[in-house]
XYZ file of C-alpha atoms in Angstrom:
232
model
C 184.599 91.941 13.445
C 187.756 93.737 14.937
C 186.163 96.972 16.265
C 189.481 98.893 17.299
C 190.950 98.303 13.680
C 187.921 100.268 11.502
C 187.320 103.055 14.042
C 189.070 105.484 11.694
C 186.885 104.098 8.490
C 183.824 104.348 10.795
C 184.513 107.888 11.692
C 185.022 108.956 8.484
C 181.863 107.255 7.083
C 179.783 109.092 10.089
C 181.538 112.544 9.156
C 180.172 111.900 5.413
C 176.976 110.456 6.335
C 175.986 113.417 8.734
C 176.883 115.756 6.289
C 174.166 114.129 3.653
C 170.626 114.433 4.050
C 169.753 110.827 5.049
C 171.199 108.224 7.089
C 171.452 104.746 5.391
C 169.971 101.373 6.617
C 171.767 98.930 4.478
C 169.857 95.674 3.340
C 171.591 92.541 4.463
C 171.442 89.264 2.538
C 173.630 87.559 5.383
C 171.619 86.149 8.725
C 172.384 88.174 11.856
C 172.125 86.119 15.038
C 171.383 88.378 17.861
C 173.865 87.308 20.307
C 176.091 90.396 21.443
C 178.629 89.143 18.824
C 179.366 91.630 15.856
C 181.215 89.180 14.079
C 178.318 88.550 11.444
C 177.853 92.442 10.980
C 178.807 93.913 7.854
C 177.373 97.268 7.795
C 179.011 100.410 8.754
C 178.942 101.882 12.081
C 178.128 105.315 12.858
C 179.458 107.619 15.427
C 180.829 108.742 17.754
C 177.464 109.772 19.561
C 177.515 113.422 20.686
C 175.956 115.332 23.875
C 172.256 114.982 22.537
C 171.647 118.922 23.205
C 174.666 120.581 22.095
C 176.656 118.265 19.630
C 179.774 118.471 22.242
C 182.033 115.305 22.283
C 180.960 112.592 24.802
C 183.403 111.275 27.534
C 183.053 107.558 26.279
C 182.394 106.714 22.442
C 179.315 105.033 21.352
C 178.539 103.774 17.697
C 175.643 102.492 16.314
C 174.681 100.555 13.004
C 171.191 99.718 11.272
C 170.437 97.060 8.925
C 167.438 95.071 7.714
C 166.098 92.471 5.403
C 162.304 91.607 4.623
C 161.498 90.522 7.832
C 162.916 92.470 10.423
C 165.151 95.725 11.216
C 168.442 95.093 13.092
C 170.483 97.720 15.356
C 173.872 97.042 16.966
C 175.513 99.231 19.424
C 179.408 99.417 20.464
C 179.874 101.137 23.482
C 183.462 102.034 25.791
C 182.597 102.118 28.829
C 184.948 102.008 31.966
C 182.318 101.841 34.765
C 179.124 100.011 33.988
C 176.254 100.727 36.013
C 173.133 98.253 36.020
C 171.483 94.811 37.086
C 169.453 92.353 35.102
C 165.963 93.260 35.846
C 162.510 92.271 34.782
C 160.968 93.357 31.234
C 159.700 96.817 30.956
C 161.663 97.817 34.162
C 162.053 101.516 34.132
C 166.040 101.259 33.624
C 166.304 104.522 31.761
C 166.316 106.011 35.461
C 169.052 104.075 36.608
C 171.241 102.289 34.063
C 173.538 102.337 31.308
C 171.552 101.532 28.488
C 171.246 102.409 24.907
C 168.016 103.295 23.036
C 166.075 103.672 19.726
C 163.241 105.735 18.897
C 161.475 104.877 15.560
C 158.646 106.761 13.821
C 157.913 105.216 10.622
C 155.503 107.420 9.062
C 157.249 110.806 10.554
C 154.509 112.612 11.898
C 155.672 112.850 15.375
C 153.290 110.277 17.059
C 152.611 106.953 17.767
C 156.635 106.340 17.619
C 158.209 103.603 19.385
C 161.015 103.549 21.851
C 163.263 100.563 22.654
C 165.783 100.858 25.521
C 168.474 98.107 26.559
C 170.975 97.745 29.036
C 174.262 96.140 29.411
C 172.477 93.122 30.779
C 170.002 92.624 28.532
C 167.008 93.744 30.049
C 164.806 95.896 27.688
C 161.727 97.804 27.792
C 159.659 99.140 24.827
C 156.661 101.808 25.025
C 154.668 103.613 22.244
C 154.734 107.376 22.435
C 151.222 108.306 21.362
C 151.850 112.042 21.771
C 154.185 114.602 23.557
C 153.236 117.966 22.287
C 150.380 119.938 23.278
C 149.111 120.164 19.668
C 148.335 116.432 19.647
C 146.775 116.333 23.384
C 150.034 116.148 25.614
C 152.163 113.502 26.866
C 150.601 110.247 26.091
C 152.476 107.044 26.579
C 151.908 103.228 26.553
C 154.218 101.295 28.649
C 151.963 98.221 28.069
C 152.702 98.016 24.406
C 155.171 95.046 23.117
C 156.949 94.567 20.229
C 156.043 90.889 19.392
C 159.053 89.192 18.537
C 161.937 91.694 19.827
C 165.075 90.259 20.564
C 167.816 92.149 22.545
C 170.981 90.611 23.611
C 174.078 92.590 25.417
C 177.522 91.334 26.106
C 179.997 92.922 28.324
C 183.611 93.145 27.287
C 186.812 94.626 28.415
C 186.245 97.871 26.787
C 182.419 98.362 27.295
C 179.252 96.574 26.070
C 177.723 95.530 23.089
C 174.184 95.563 22.517
C 171.774 93.937 19.454
C 168.532 94.271 18.777
C 166.054 92.666 16.446
C 162.732 94.324 15.798
C 160.176 92.259 13.544
C 158.345 94.739 10.966
C 155.174 92.596 11.576
C 155.143 93.705 15.169
C 154.478 97.035 13.862
C 151.563 96.702 11.573
C 148.755 97.111 14.225
C 150.143 100.213 16.041
C 146.823 102.353 16.071
C 147.180 105.520 13.620
C 150.856 104.480 13.169
C 150.337 104.230 9.504
C 152.924 101.813 9.379
C 154.337 100.200 6.203
C 156.630 97.461 5.307
C 159.825 99.197 4.136
C 161.178 98.677 0.747
C 164.178 100.116 -0.797
C 163.855 103.970 -0.977
C 161.599 104.072 2.162
C 162.127 106.832 4.638
C 161.410 106.786 8.124
C 162.143 109.107 11.347
C 164.135 108.053 13.942
C 167.165 108.521 16.239
C 169.723 106.452 18.425
C 170.773 107.167 21.958
C 172.860 106.177 24.945
C 172.525 107.343 28.589
C 175.651 106.821 30.703
C 175.575 107.049 34.347
C 179.186 106.120 35.072
C 181.657 108.596 36.477
C 179.681 111.177 34.992
C 176.172 111.159 33.695
C 175.865 111.988 29.835
C 173.082 111.842 27.596
C 174.261 111.583 24.041
C 172.666 110.742 20.476
C 173.666 109.940 17.183
C 171.963 112.921 15.835
C 172.111 116.211 18.550
C 168.952 118.308 18.934
C 168.710 122.197 18.658
C 165.555 122.192 21.091
C 166.135 121.583 24.726
C 162.318 120.691 25.513
C 161.210 117.110 25.864
C 164.751 115.557 26.320
C 165.317 112.894 23.779
C 161.527 113.403 22.784
C 162.169 115.769 19.913
C 160.300 113.566 16.835
C 160.257 116.791 14.878
C 164.086 116.874 14.994
C 164.521 113.052 14.340
C 167.186 111.911 11.533
C 165.806 110.589 8.626
C 166.599 106.685 8.097
C 166.437 105.730 4.552
C 166.451 101.866 3.501
C 168.938 101.306 0.721
C 170.478 98.159 -0.743
């Protein structure tokens, strides 16, 4: 896929999507290989990301695409980055404090509890954790970094313009989340979630696919997550 050649189309698509009620996750019949190469990626990219708590334009562009088949959810990011910060680290390192990275939050039942967070830096290092609760109404901030998504695949590739990240999340890995009320998606299923990027380059920026109105809890605003709809 020649990303630069389709930027105009993507921006037009995104402006249409964000004015609609839901963000689509398109079903694919093509096998997606998680290798940091977007040549096998057919579903539209959404973006550019904006500053997460103001909606203002970011210094560097980020685009994301979501796709699915019967077994897996796929996410791909294309990030412009003139100064990549980070290193290859062991799994579940707290790279969100130090490294340029992308993140995906997913709340399949949309109740703002027991949702997952996955982060991946430009060197394929990933972490996954479970957010059991963040608000006083459900008992305050409770996370589980020992939570593991079995079968997750994450690959990043640095290029002259920045870096690409691809993620595969098996649906089977989400079935055992306690009180997660996970159901395997079908056409018409709706999840809550959001996609993010932290950029520690020339200026630190926290960006999101869908910005928030509230400033509390940073990226963790599950009540304001976007609606992801699984479509054909």
